[in-house]
Amino acid sequence: MVAIFLYNILLIVLYSITLAFAINAYLKERKKVFLFISLYLAFFIFDNVIIYMTEFINSFAHSYDQAFMSAPAIKTIIFMGNAFLAISILAEIRKEKLTIFHYALLVFLAIWMISIPMLPNSAIKVWLYYLPNQLFLLFLAFYCWQGTKKKLAPDTSGLLKKLAGINLLFSLLIILEDSFVIFNIDQYSSLTTKIYNRSISEDIFSIVICIVLLQFFLKERSPQTSTIDDHSVMIRQFCQDHQFTQRESEIFTLLLLHHSNQEIADELFLSLGTVKTHVHNIFIKLNIKKRTQITILFESYQQHYHEKLA
């Protein structure tokens, strides 16, 4: 029991440290992806606390298992929260919005988990309840892999490939472990209901996700990225000096990366006509007529800035 207690404490510490990095990133950059990650990790903590209570408080475990077999509200909220936040995080990484298909998938998942508990108590009932969530991980693996085919930064594509492999591997491992535990260890008779609520595969999955996130946060803030940060600061200063609006600044940054109008429209979720209008305004403010002049003008600005510092 001491080992399980220490194991739970270490898990919560890991989740909390990663959560602190995510909250810090959100407060600094105000990006929705960091807010979604923070909430996602908060659900990790909440789920582990519930499982911990079923392992150490017998009265709670009994009432929780009984409620799970009839109306598993807590577990359903956790699963739905994790599902919505996971797909929202990946959509942000892929620089796109959730579609009607994604929302329909989430609605189907919710309806399934609400309907299955109405079946008679049995191992197959519990197995069917968990199955869609494990298959949802499989879908997330495909969603990540599909994102690698988009025109994204190399680091972003690399992250999506890593997440695709993680989701694929653990969706299969969790299905195998749950199937074994549900049909061979748990008890679902009318007289005795005893459920082993912890999934070791899910724990390892959450640990791996935390490690990936910590690597991301530490890498993004390492000295190696100082040159990139300086470049970003320079772009912001350039935009301020030329009195660009917030939207014009975003589009100017993408123009420096040689994005076409259509690519800019797709990335910023704007119409093509709106992008053309902003590009025209940028050209007027810079007093240029060609896209090739943008890079030349910015490089000249950088050189002049560094000469002043020297």
PDB file of C-alpha atoms in Angstrom:
ATOM      1  CA  MET A   1       0.000   0.000   0.000  1.00  0.00           C
ATOM      2  CA  VAL A   2       2.918   2.318   0.717  1.00  0.00           C
ATOM      3  CA  ALA A   3       4.225   1.747  -2.816  1.00  0.00           C
ATOM      4  CA  ILE A   4       0.816   2.616  -4.309  1.00  0.00           C
ATOM      5  CA  PHE A   5       0.620   5.726  -2.105  1.00  0.00           C
ATOM      6  CA  LEU A   6       4.068   6.925  -3.248  1.00  0.00           C
ATOM      7  CA  TYR A   7       3.211   6.060  -6.858  1.00  0.00           C
ATOM      8  CA  ASN A   8       0.105   8.261  -6.687  1.00  0.00           C
ATOM      9  CA  ILE A   9       2.027  11.128  -5.107  1.00  0.00           C
ATOM     10  CA  LEU A  10       4.702  10.973  -7.825  1.00  0.00           C
ATOM     11  CA  LEU A  11       2.049  10.969 -10.546  1.00  0.00           C
ATOM     12  CA  ILE A  12       0.313  14.023  -9.095  1.00  0.00           C
ATOM     13  CA  VAL A  13       3.663  15.810  -8.701  1.00  0.00           C
ATOM     14  CA  LEU A  14       4.491  15.106 -12.369  1.00  0.00           C
ATOM     15  CA  TYR A  15       1.069  16.309 -13.526  1.00  0.00           C
ATOM     16  CA  SER A  16       1.322  19.413 -11.328  1.00  0.00           C
ATOM     17  CA  ILE A  17       4.794  20.385 -12.570  1.00  0.00           C
ATOM     18  CA  THR A  18       3.687  20.016 -16.195  1.00  0.00           C
ATOM     19  CA  LEU A  19       0.503  21.953 -15.408  1.00  0.00           C
ATOM     20  CA  ALA A  20       2.588  24.785 -13.909  1.00  0.00           C
ATOM     21  CA  PHE A  21       4.624  25.037 -17.137  1.00  0.00           C
ATOM     22  CA  ALA A  22       1.427  25.074 -19.221  1.00  0.00           C
ATOM     23  CA  ILE A  23      -0.217  27.789 -17.095  1.00  0.00           C
ATOM     24  CA  ASN A  24       2.972  29.860 -17.214  1.00  0.00           C
ATOM     25  CA  ALA A  25       3.071  29.550 -21.006  1.00  0.00           C
ATOM     26  CA  TYR A  26      -0.573  30.599 -21.279  1.00  0.00           C
ATOM     27  CA  LEU A  27      -0.112  33.634 -19.018  1.00  0.00           C
ATOM     28  CA  LYS A  28       2.893  34.747 -21.086  1.00  0.00           C
ATOM     29  CA  GLU A  29       1.581  34.098 -24.596  1.00  0.00           C
ATOM     30  CA  ARG A  30      -2.220  33.912 -24.187  1.00  0.00           C
ATOM     31  CA  LYS A  31      -2.455  31.101 -26.735  1.00  0.00           C
ATOM     32  CA  LYS A  32      -5.510  28.858 -26.528  1.00  0.00           C
ATOM     33  CA  VAL A  33      -3.415  25.724 -26.981  1.00  0.00           C
ATOM     34  CA  PHE A  34      -1.721  26.316 -23.603  1.00  0.00           C
ATOM     35  CA  LEU A  35      -5.093  26.871 -21.937  1.00  0.00           C
ATOM     36  CA  PHE A  36      -6.365  23.586 -23.396  1.00  0.00           C
ATOM     37  CA  ILE A  37      -3.203  21.786 -22.242  1.00  0.00           C
ATOM     38  CA  SER A  38      -3.639  23.216 -18.730  1.00  0.00           C
ATOM     39  CA  LEU A  39      -7.223  21.937 -18.511  1.00  0.00           C
ATOM     40  CA  TYR A  40      -6.195  18.582 -20.009  1.00  0.00           C
ATOM     41  CA  LEU A  41      -3.589  18.134 -17.268  1.00  0.00           C
ATOM     42  CA  ALA A  42      -6.104  19.229 -14.624  1.00  0.00           C
ATOM     43  CA  PHE A  43      -8.307  16.314 -15.747  1.00  0.00           C
ATOM     44  CA  PHE A  44      -5.293  13.989 -15.329  1.00  0.00           C
ATOM     45  CA  ILE A  45      -4.998  15.147 -11.715  1.00  0.00           C
ATOM     46  CA  PHE A  46      -8.743  14.873 -11.067  1.00  0.00           C
ATOM     47  CA  ASP A  47      -8.915  11.355 -12.523  1.00  0.00           C
ATOM     48  CA  ASN A  48      -5.921  10.164 -10.513  1.00  0.00           C
ATOM     49  CA  VAL A  49      -7.352  11.594  -7.274  1.00  0.00           C
ATOM     50  CA  ILE A  50     -10.619   9.691  -7.853  1.00  0.00           C
ATOM     51  CA  ILE A  51      -8.748   6.452  -8.567  1.00  0.00           C
ATOM     52  CA  TYR A  52      -6.535   7.020  -5.510  1.00  0.00           C
ATOM     53  CA  MET A  53      -9.656   7.349  -3.323  1.00  0.00           C
ATOM     54  CA  THR A  54     -11.052   4.042  -4.657  1.00  0.00           C
ATOM     55  CA  GLU A  55      -7.775   2.360  -3.707  1.00  0.00           C
ATOM     56  CA  PHE A  56      -7.527   3.704  -0.139  1.00  0.00           C
ATOM     57  CA  ILE A  57     -11.086   4.476   1.031  1.00  0.00           C
ATOM     58  CA  ASN A  58     -13.216   1.319   1.011  1.00  0.00           C
ATOM     59  CA  SER A  59     -16.538   3.097   1.578  1.00  0.00           C
ATOM     60  CA  PHE A  60     -15.854   5.468  -1.311  1.00  0.00           C
ATOM     61  CA  ALA A  61     -14.705   2.589  -3.543  1.00  0.00           C
ATOM     62  CA  HIS A  62     -17.934   0.663  -2.862  1.00  0.00           C
ATOM     63  CA  SER A  63     -20.236   3.629  -3.574  1.00  0.00           C
ATOM     64  CA  TYR A  64     -18.173   4.678  -6.609  1.00  0.00           C
ATOM     65  CA  ASP A  65     -18.271   1.162  -8.122  1.00  0.00           C
ATOM     66  CA  GLN A  66     -22.028   0.901  -7.519  1.00  0.00           C
ATOM     67  CA  ALA A  67     -22.616   4.304  -9.126  1.00  0.00           C
ATOM     68  CA  PHE A  68     -20.307   3.402 -12.019  1.00  0.00           C
ATOM     69  CA  MET A  69     -22.449   0.391 -12.932  1.00  0.00           C
ATOM     70  CA  SER A  70     -25.671   2.443 -13.070  1.00  0.00           C
ATOM     71  CA  ALA A  71     -24.698   6.035 -13.897  1.00  0.00           C
ATOM     72  CA  PRO A  72     -20.931   6.598 -14.309  1.00  0.00           C
ATOM     73  CA  ALA A  73     -21.242  10.400 -14.325  1.00  0.00           C
ATOM     74  CA  ILE A  74     -17.763  11.188 -12.953  1.00  0.00           C
ATOM     75  CA  LYS A  75     -15.952   8.889 -15.386  1.00  0.00           C
ATOM     76  CA  THR A  76     -18.050  10.133 -18.301  1.00  0.00           C
ATOM     77  CA  ILE A  77     -17.190  13.764 -17.475  1.00  0.00           C
ATOM     78  CA  ILE A  78     -13.499  12.865 -17.284  1.00  0.00           C
ATOM     79  CA  PHE A  79     -13.577  10.962 -20.583  1.00  0.00           C
ATOM     80  CA  MET A  80     -15.515  13.701 -22.388  1.00  0.00           C
ATOM     81  CA  GLY A  81     -13.292  16.430 -20.973  1.00  0.00           C
ATOM     82  CA  ASN A  82     -10.153  14.579 -22.053  1.00  0.00           C
ATOM     83  CA  ALA A  83     -11.588  13.859 -25.513  1.00  0.00           C
ATOM     84  CA  PHE A  84     -12.657  17.455 -26.193  1.00  0.00           C
ATOM     85  CA  LEU A  85      -9.410  18.953 -24.892  1.00  0.00           C
ATOM     86  CA  ALA A  86      -7.176  16.418 -26.688  1.00  0.00           C
ATOM     87  CA  ILE A  87      -8.728  17.046 -30.090  1.00  0.00           C
ATOM     88  CA  SER A  88      -8.789  20.821 -29.446  1.00  0.00           C
ATOM     89  CA  ILE A  89      -5.067  20.778 -28.619  1.00  0.00           C
ATOM     90  CA  LEU A  90      -4.265  18.869 -31.798  1.00  0.00           C
ATOM     91  CA  ALA A  91      -6.445  21.210 -33.873  1.00  0.00           C
ATOM     92  CA  GLU A  92      -4.503  24.181 -32.469  1.00  0.00           C
ATOM     93  CA  ILE A  93      -1.199  22.469 -33.284  1.00  0.00           C
ATOM     94  CA  ARG A  94      -2.475  21.831 -36.811  1.00  0.00           C
ATOM     95  CA  LYS A  95      -3.568  25.508 -36.988  1.00  0.00           C
ATOM     96  CA  GLU A  96      -7.178  24.753 -37.773  1.00  0.00           C
ATOM     97  CA  LYS A  97     -10.603  24.833 -36.151  1.00  0.00           C
ATOM     98  CA  LEU A  98     -12.717  21.877 -35.104  1.00  0.00           C
ATOM     99  CA  THR A  99     -15.178  20.813 -37.791  1.00  0.00           C
ATOM    100  CA  ILE A 100     -18.756  19.575 -37.602  1.00  0.00           C
ATOM    101  CA  PHE A 101     -17.354  16.046 -37.948  1.00  0.00           C
ATOM    102  CA  HIS A 102     -15.273  16.473 -34.784  1.00  0.00           C
ATOM    103  CA  TYR A 103     -18.239  17.773 -32.796  1.00  0.00           C
ATOM    104  CA  ALA A 104     -20.434  14.953 -34.141  1.00  0.00           C
ATOM    105  CA  LEU A 105     -17.801  12.452 -33.026  1.00  0.00           C
ATOM    106  CA  LEU A 106     -17.779  13.936 -29.521  1.00  0.00           C
ATOM    107  CA  VAL A 107     -21.584  13.892 -29.364  1.00  0.00           C
ATOM    108  CA  PHE A 108     -21.612  10.230 -30.448  1.00  0.00           C
ATOM    109  CA  LEU A 109     -19.055   9.433 -27.754  1.00  0.00           C
ATOM    110  CA  ALA A 110     -21.203  11.128 -25.095  1.00  0.00           C
ATOM    111  CA  ILE A 111     -24.408   9.402 -26.220  1.00  0.00           C
ATOM    112  CA  TRP A 112     -22.643   6.028 -26.216  1.00  0.00           C
ATOM    113  CA  MET A 113     -21.346   6.442 -22.658  1.00  0.00           C
ATOM    114  CA  ILE A 114     -24.759   7.600 -21.437  1.00  0.00           C
ATOM    115  CA  SER A 115     -26.605   4.721 -23.149  1.00  0.00           C
ATOM    116  CA  ILE A 116     -24.374   1.732 -22.341  1.00  0.00           C
ATOM    117  CA  PRO A 117     -24.947   1.866 -18.530  1.00  0.00           C
ATOM    118  CA  MET A 118     -28.633   1.079 -19.215  1.00  0.00           C
ATOM    119  CA  LEU A 119     -27.642  -2.481 -20.170  1.00  0.00           C
ATOM    120  CA  PRO A 120     -27.745  -5.299 -17.575  1.00  0.00           C
ATOM    121  CA  ASN A 121     -24.666  -5.470 -15.333  1.00  0.00           C
ATOM    122  CA  SER A 122     -21.951  -7.589 -16.893  1.00  0.00           C
ATOM    123  CA  ALA A 123     -18.326  -7.525 -17.980  1.00  0.00           C
ATOM    124  CA  ILE A 124     -19.325  -6.901 -21.605  1.00  0.00           C
ATOM    125  CA  LYS A 125     -21.278  -3.815 -20.513  1.00  0.00           C
ATOM    126  CA  VAL A 126     -18.166  -2.303 -18.889  1.00  0.00           C
ATOM    127  CA  TRP A 127     -15.996  -3.304 -21.852  1.00  0.00           C
ATOM    128  CA  LEU A 128     -18.393  -1.604 -24.282  1.00  0.00           C
ATOM    129  CA  TYR A 129     -18.413   1.514 -22.113  1.00  0.00           C
ATOM    130  CA  TYR A 130     -14.625   1.901 -22.317  1.00  0.00           C
ATOM    131  CA  LEU A 131     -14.123   0.765 -25.931  1.00  0.00           C
ATOM    132  CA  PRO A 132     -15.106   4.012 -27.773  1.00  0.00           C
ATOM    133  CA  ASN A 133     -12.643   6.036 -25.678  1.00  0.00           C
ATOM    134  CA  GLN A 134      -9.843   3.679 -26.627  1.00  0.00           C
ATOM    135  CA  LEU A 135     -10.872   3.849 -30.289  1.00  0.00           C
ATOM    136  CA  PHE A 136     -10.948   7.645 -29.960  1.00  0.00           C
ATOM    137  CA  LEU A 137      -7.225   7.490 -29.117  1.00  0.00           C
ATOM    138  CA  LEU A 138      -6.783   5.538 -32.337  1.00  0.00           C
ATOM    139  CA  PHE A 139      -8.613   8.301 -34.206  1.00  0.00           C
ATOM    140  CA  LEU A 140      -6.337  10.902 -32.598  1.00  0.00           C
ATOM    141  CA  ALA A 141      -3.331   8.946 -33.871  1.00  0.00           C
ATOM    142  CA  PHE A 142      -4.744   9.148 -37.417  1.00  0.00           C
ATOM    143  CA  TYR A 143      -5.570  12.852 -36.920  1.00  0.00           C
ATOM    144  CA  CYS A 144      -1.960  13.542 -35.876  1.00  0.00           C
ATOM    145  CA  TRP A 145      -0.528  11.539 -38.774  1.00  0.00           C
ATOM    146  CA  GLN A 146      -2.829  13.322 -41.226  1.00  0.00           C
ATOM    147  CA  GLY A 147      -1.568  16.664 -39.889  1.00  0.00           C
ATOM    148  CA  THR A 148       2.015  15.815 -40.836  1.00  0.00           C
ATOM    149  CA  LYS A 149       0.990  16.099 -44.495  1.00  0.00           C
ATOM    150  CA  LYS A 150       0.092  19.777 -44.091  1.00  0.00           C
ATOM    151  CA  LYS A 151       2.564  22.593 -44.696  1.00  0.00           C
ATOM    152  CA  LEU A 152       3.680  23.090 -41.111  1.00  0.00           C
ATOM    153  CA  ALA A 153       6.982  23.973 -39.480  1.00  0.00           C
ATOM    154  CA  PRO A 154       9.387  20.994 -39.176  1.00  0.00           C
ATOM    155  CA  ASP A 155       9.169  21.061 -35.368  1.00  0.00           C
ATOM    156  CA  THR A 156       5.370  20.958 -35.519  1.00  0.00           C
ATOM    157  CA  SER A 157       5.357  18.062 -37.977  1.00  0.00           C
ATOM    158  CA  GLY A 158       7.850  16.224 -35.786  1.00  0.00           C
ATOM    159  CA  LEU A 159       5.642  16.735 -32.729  1.00  0.00           C
ATOM    160  CA  LEU A 160       2.580  15.438 -34.599  1.00  0.00           C
ATOM    161  CA  LYS A 161       4.499  12.333 -35.739  1.00  0.00           C
ATOM    162  CA  LYS A 162       5.551  11.661 -32.157  1.00  0.00           C
ATOM    163  CA  LEU A 163       1.996  12.101 -30.871  1.00  0.00           C
ATOM    164  CA  ALA A 164       0.651   9.862 -33.646  1.00  0.00           C
ATOM    165  CA  GLY A 165       2.945   7.042 -32.544  1.00  0.00           C
ATOM    166  CA  ILE A 166       2.118   7.534 -28.861  1.00  0.00           C
ATOM    167  CA  ASN A 167      -1.655   7.538 -29.416  1.00  0.00           C
ATOM    168  CA  LEU A 168      -1.495   4.507 -31.717  1.00  0.00           C
ATOM    169  CA  LEU A 169       0.636   2.451 -29.326  1.00  0.00           C
ATOM    170  CA  PHE A 170      -1.336   3.227 -26.187  1.00  0.00           C
ATOM    171  CA  SER A 171      -4.769   2.859 -27.762  1.00  0.00           C
ATOM    172  CA  LEU A 172      -3.849  -0.770 -28.466  1.00  0.00           C
ATOM    173  CA  LEU A 173      -2.165  -1.340 -25.079  1.00  0.00           C
ATOM    174  CA  ILE A 174      -5.124   0.108 -23.169  1.00  0.00           C
ATOM    175  CA  ILE A 175      -7.594  -2.066 -25.111  1.00  0.00           C
ATOM    176  CA  LEU A 176      -5.542  -5.176 -24.315  1.00  0.00           C
ATOM    177  CA  GLU A 177      -5.122  -4.345 -20.614  1.00  0.00           C
ATOM    178  CA  ASP A 178      -8.760  -3.336 -20.106  1.00  0.00           C
ATOM    179  CA  SER A 179      -9.997  -6.466 -21.861  1.00  0.00           C
ATOM    180  CA  PHE A 180      -7.879  -8.674 -19.597  1.00  0.00           C
ATOM    181  CA  VAL A 181      -8.811  -6.868 -16.357  1.00  0.00           C
ATOM    182  CA  ILE A 182     -12.533  -6.562 -17.149  1.00  0.00           C
ATOM    183  CA  PHE A 183     -13.016 -10.206 -18.134  1.00  0.00           C
ATOM    184  CA  ASN A 184     -10.578 -11.836 -15.691  1.00  0.00           C
ATOM    185  CA  ILE A 185     -10.162  -9.704 -12.548  1.00  0.00           C
ATOM    186  CA  ASP A 186     -13.165  -7.408 -11.988  1.00  0.00           C
ATOM    187  CA  GLN A 187     -16.393  -8.729 -10.434  1.00  0.00           C
ATOM    188  CA  TYR A 188     -19.816  -7.580 -11.655  1.00  0.00           C
ATOM    189  CA  SER A 189     -22.319  -9.852  -9.916  1.00  0.00           C
ATOM    190  CA  SER A 190     -25.476  -8.462  -8.306  1.00  0.00           C
ATOM    191  CA  LEU A 191     -24.084  -9.308  -4.873  1.00  0.00           C
ATOM    192  CA  THR A 192     -20.489  -8.207  -5.330  1.00  0.00           C
ATOM    193  CA  THR A 193     -19.222  -5.408  -7.525  1.00  0.00           C
ATOM    194  CA  LYS A 194     -15.481  -4.880  -7.304  1.00  0.00           C
ATOM    195  CA  ILE A 195     -13.707  -2.937 -10.033  1.00  0.00           C
ATOM    196  CA  TYR A 196      -9.989  -2.383 -10.503  1.00  0.00           C
ATOM    197  CA  ASN A 197     -10.226   1.272 -11.589  1.00  0.00           C
ATOM    198  CA  ARG A 198      -6.575   1.937 -12.377  1.00  0.00           C
ATOM    199  CA  SER A 199      -5.186   1.241 -15.843  1.00  0.00           C
ATOM    200  CA  ILE A 200      -1.394   0.990 -15.829  1.00  0.00           C
ATOM    201  CA  SER A 201      -1.331   1.601 -19.596  1.00  0.00           C
ATOM    202  CA  GLU A 202      -3.314   4.827 -19.132  1.00  0.00           C
ATOM    203  CA  ASP A 203      -0.901   5.907 -16.397  1.00  0.00           C
ATOM    204  CA  ILE A 204       2.103   5.278 -18.641  1.00  0.00           C
ATOM    205  CA  PHE A 205       0.334   7.142 -21.453  1.00  0.00           C
ATOM    206  CA  SER A 206      -0.195  10.172 -19.204  1.00  0.00           C
ATOM    207  CA  ILE A 207       3.448  10.010 -18.042  1.00  0.00           C
ATOM    208  CA  VAL A 208       4.705   9.935 -21.630  1.00  0.00           C
ATOM    209  CA  ILE A 209       2.434  12.869 -22.560  1.00  0.00           C
ATOM    210  CA  CYS A 210       3.811  14.864 -19.623  1.00  0.00           C
ATOM    211  CA  ILE A 211       7.399  14.091 -20.674  1.00  0.00           C
ATOM    212  CA  VAL A 212       6.670  15.226 -24.249  1.00  0.00           C
ATOM    213  CA  LEU A 213       5.074  18.439 -22.953  1.00  0.00           C
ATOM    214  CA  LEU A 214       7.956  19.149 -20.560  1.00  0.00           C
ATOM    215  CA  GLN A 215      10.438  18.657 -23.394  1.00  0.00           C
ATOM    216  CA  PHE A 216       8.409  21.084 -25.490  1.00  0.00           C
ATOM    217  CA  PHE A 217       8.226  23.761 -22.783  1.00  0.00           C
ATOM    218  CA  LEU A 218      11.910  23.464 -21.861  1.00  0.00           C
ATOM    219  CA  LYS A 219      13.039  23.409 -25.489  1.00  0.00           C
ATOM    220  CA  GLU A 220      10.960  26.451 -26.402  1.00  0.00           C
ATOM    221  CA  ARG A 221      12.617  28.385 -23.592  1.00  0.00           C
ATOM    222  CA  SER A 222      16.174  27.139 -23.985  1.00  0.00           C
ATOM    223  CA  PRO A 223      19.090  29.423 -25.003  1.00  0.00           C
ATOM    224  CA  GLN A 224      19.124  27.736 -28.415  1.00  0.00           C
ATOM    225  CA  THR A 225      15.969  29.610 -29.362  1.00  0.00           C
ATOM    226  CA  SER A 226      17.334  33.061 -28.481  1.00  0.00           C
ATOM    227  CA  THR A 227      18.060  33.777 -32.145  1.00  0.00           C
ATOM    228  CA  ILE A 228      14.473  32.920 -33.062  1.00  0.00           C
ATOM    229  CA  ASP A 229      13.191  35.087 -30.213  1.00  0.00           C
ATOM    230  CA  ASP A 230      15.360  38.009 -31.410  1.00  0.00           C
ATOM    231  CA  HIS A 231      13.939  37.571 -34.896  1.00  0.00           C
ATOM    232  CA  SER A 232      10.395  37.653 -33.529  1.00  0.00           C
ATOM    233  CA  VAL A 233      11.166  40.797 -31.541  1.00  0.00           C
ATOM    234  CA  MET A 234      12.598  42.385 -34.669  1.00  0.00           C
ATOM    235  CA  ILE A 235       9.437  41.595 -36.630  1.00  0.00           C
ATOM    236  CA  ARG A 236       7.273  43.121 -33.913  1.00  0.00           C
ATOM    237  CA  GLN A 237       9.432  46.246 -33.836  1.00  0.00           C
ATOM    238  CA  PHE A 238       9.297  46.535 -37.632  1.00  0.00           C
ATOM    239  CA  CYS A 239       5.507  46.238 -37.585  1.00  0.00           C
ATOM    240  CA  GLN A 240       5.214  48.873 -34.858  1.00  0.00           C
ATOM    241  CA  ASP A 241       7.479  51.280 -36.726  1.00  0.00           C
ATOM    242  CA  HIS A 242       5.291  50.955 -39.818  1.00  0.00           C
ATOM    243  CA  GLN A 243       2.063  51.197 -37.810  1.00  0.00           C
ATOM    244  CA  PHE A 244       0.697  47.820 -38.859  1.00  0.00           C
ATOM    245  CA  THR A 245      -2.534  46.622 -37.282  1.00  0.00           C
ATOM    246  CA  GLN A 246      -2.518  43.316 -35.376  1.00  0.00           C
ATOM    247  CA  ARG A 247      -3.885  41.456 -38.399  1.00  0.00           C
ATOM    248  CA  GLU A 248      -1.430  43.159 -40.780  1.00  0.00           C
ATOM    249  CA  SER A 249       1.416  42.137 -38.461  1.00  0.00           C
ATOM    250  CA  GLU A 250       0.282  38.490 -38.570  1.00  0.00           C
ATOM    251  CA  ILE A 251       0.042  38.563 -42.350  1.00  0.00           C
ATOM    252  CA  PHE A 252       3.398  40.353 -42.699  1.00  0.00           C
ATOM    253  CA  THR A 253       5.050  37.582 -40.653  1.00  0.00           C
ATOM    254  CA  LEU A 254       3.628  34.966 -43.025  1.00  0.00           C
ATOM    255  CA  LEU A 255       4.673  37.001 -46.064  1.00  0.00           C
ATOM    256  CA  LEU A 256       8.247  36.863 -44.747  1.00  0.00           C
ATOM    257  CA  LEU A 257       7.875  33.068 -44.799  1.00  0.00           C
ATOM    258  CA  HIS A 258       6.861  33.307 -48.481  1.00  0.00           C
ATOM    259  CA  HIS A 259       3.296  32.093 -47.896  1.00  0.00           C
ATOM    260  CA  SER A 260       0.819  32.607 -50.710  1.00  0.00           C
ATOM    261  CA  ASN A 261      -2.419  34.524 -50.154  1.00  0.00           C
ATOM    262  CA  GLN A 262      -4.353  31.256 -50.078  1.00  0.00           C
ATOM    263  CA  GLU A 263      -1.983  29.720 -47.518  1.00  0.00           C
ATOM    264  CA  ILE A 264      -2.318  32.822 -45.345  1.00  0.00           C
ATOM    265  CA  ALA A 265      -6.118  32.646 -45.628  1.00  0.00           C
ATOM    266  CA  ASP A 266      -6.117  28.987 -44.598  1.00  0.00           C
ATOM    267  CA  GLU A 267      -3.776  29.531 -41.656  1.00  0.00           C
ATOM    268  CA  LEU A 268      -5.552  32.590 -40.240  1.00  0.00           C
ATOM    269  CA  PHE A 269      -9.070  31.393 -41.131  1.00  0.00           C
ATOM    270  CA  LEU A 270      -9.739  34.432 -43.334  1.00  0.00           C
ATOM    271  CA  SER A 271     -11.328  34.803 -46.741  1.00  0.00           C
ATOM    272  CA  LEU A 272      -9.005  35.214 -49.695  1.00  0.00           C
ATOM    273  CA  GLY A 273     -10.449  38.661 -50.398  1.00  0.00           C
ATOM    274  CA  THR A 274      -9.732  39.834 -46.844  1.00  0.00           C
ATOM    275  CA  VAL A 275      -6.117  38.668 -47.115  1.00  0.00           C
ATOM    276  CA  LYS A 276      -5.661  40.494 -50.431  1.00  0.00           C
ATOM    277  CA  THR A 277      -6.984  43.696 -48.854  1.00  0.00           C
ATOM    278  CA  HIS A 278      -4.547  43.441 -45.931  1.00  0.00           C
ATOM    279  CA  VAL A 279      -1.624  42.646 -48.252  1.00  0.00           C
ATOM    280  CA  HIS A 280      -2.518  45.697 -50.362  1.00  0.00           C
ATOM    281  CA  ASN A 281      -2.523  47.878 -47.228  1.00  0.00           C
ATOM    282  CA  ILE A 282       0.860  46.479 -46.189  1.00  0.00           C
ATOM    283  CA  PHE A 283       2.280  47.300 -49.629  1.00  0.00           C
ATOM    284  CA  ILE A 284       0.989  50.870 -49.327  1.00  0.00           C
ATOM    285  CA  LYS A 285       2.502  51.363 -45.866  1.00  0.00           C
ATOM    286  CA  LEU A 286       5.847  49.952 -47.034  1.00  0.00           C
ATOM    287  CA  ASN A 287       5.669  51.833 -50.365  1.00  0.00           C
ATOM    288  CA  ILE A 288       6.420  48.685 -52.358  1.00  0.00           C
ATOM    289  CA  LYS A 289       4.759  46.876 -55.268  1.00  0.00           C
ATOM    290  CA  LYS A 290       6.233  43.350 -55.201  1.00  0.00           C
ATOM    291  CA  ARG A 291       6.391  40.577 -52.605  1.00  0.00           C
ATOM    292  CA  THR A 292      10.126  40.110 -53.202  1.00  0.00           C
ATOM    293  CA  GLN A 293      10.688  43.623 -51.882  1.00  0.00           C
ATOM    294  CA  ILE A 294       9.335  42.643 -48.453  1.00  0.00           C
ATOM    295  CA  THR A 295      12.290  40.415 -47.556  1.00  0.00           C
ATOM    296  CA  ILE A 296      14.788  42.929 -48.932  1.00  0.00           C
ATOM    297  CA  LEU A 297      13.197  45.734 -46.933  1.00  0.00           C
ATOM    298  CA  PHE A 298      13.107  43.719 -43.714  1.00  0.00           C
ATOM    299  CA  GLU A 299      16.721  42.525 -44.065  1.00  0.00           C
ATOM    300  CA  SER A 300      17.783  46.122 -44.634  1.00  0.00           C
ATOM    301  CA  TYR A 301      15.900  47.110 -41.481  1.00  0.00           C
ATOM    302  CA  GLN A 302      17.675  44.371 -39.514  1.00  0.00           C
ATOM    303  CA  GLN A 303      21.089  45.426 -40.784  1.00  0.00           C
ATOM    304  CA  HIS A 304      20.452  49.075 -39.960  1.00  0.00           C
ATOM    305  CA  TYR A 305      19.255  48.112 -36.484  1.00  0.00           C
ATOM    306  CA  HIS A 306      22.364  46.047 -35.711  1.00  0.00           C
ATOM    307  CA  GLU A 307      24.628  48.821 -37.043  1.00  0.00           C
ATOM    308  CA  LYS A 308      23.026  51.252 -34.580  1.00  0.00           C
ATOM    309  CA  LEU A 309      23.677  48.827 -31.716  1.00  0.00           C
ATOM    310  CA  ALA A 310      27.323  48.413 -32.784  1.00  0.00           C
TER     311      ALA A 310
END
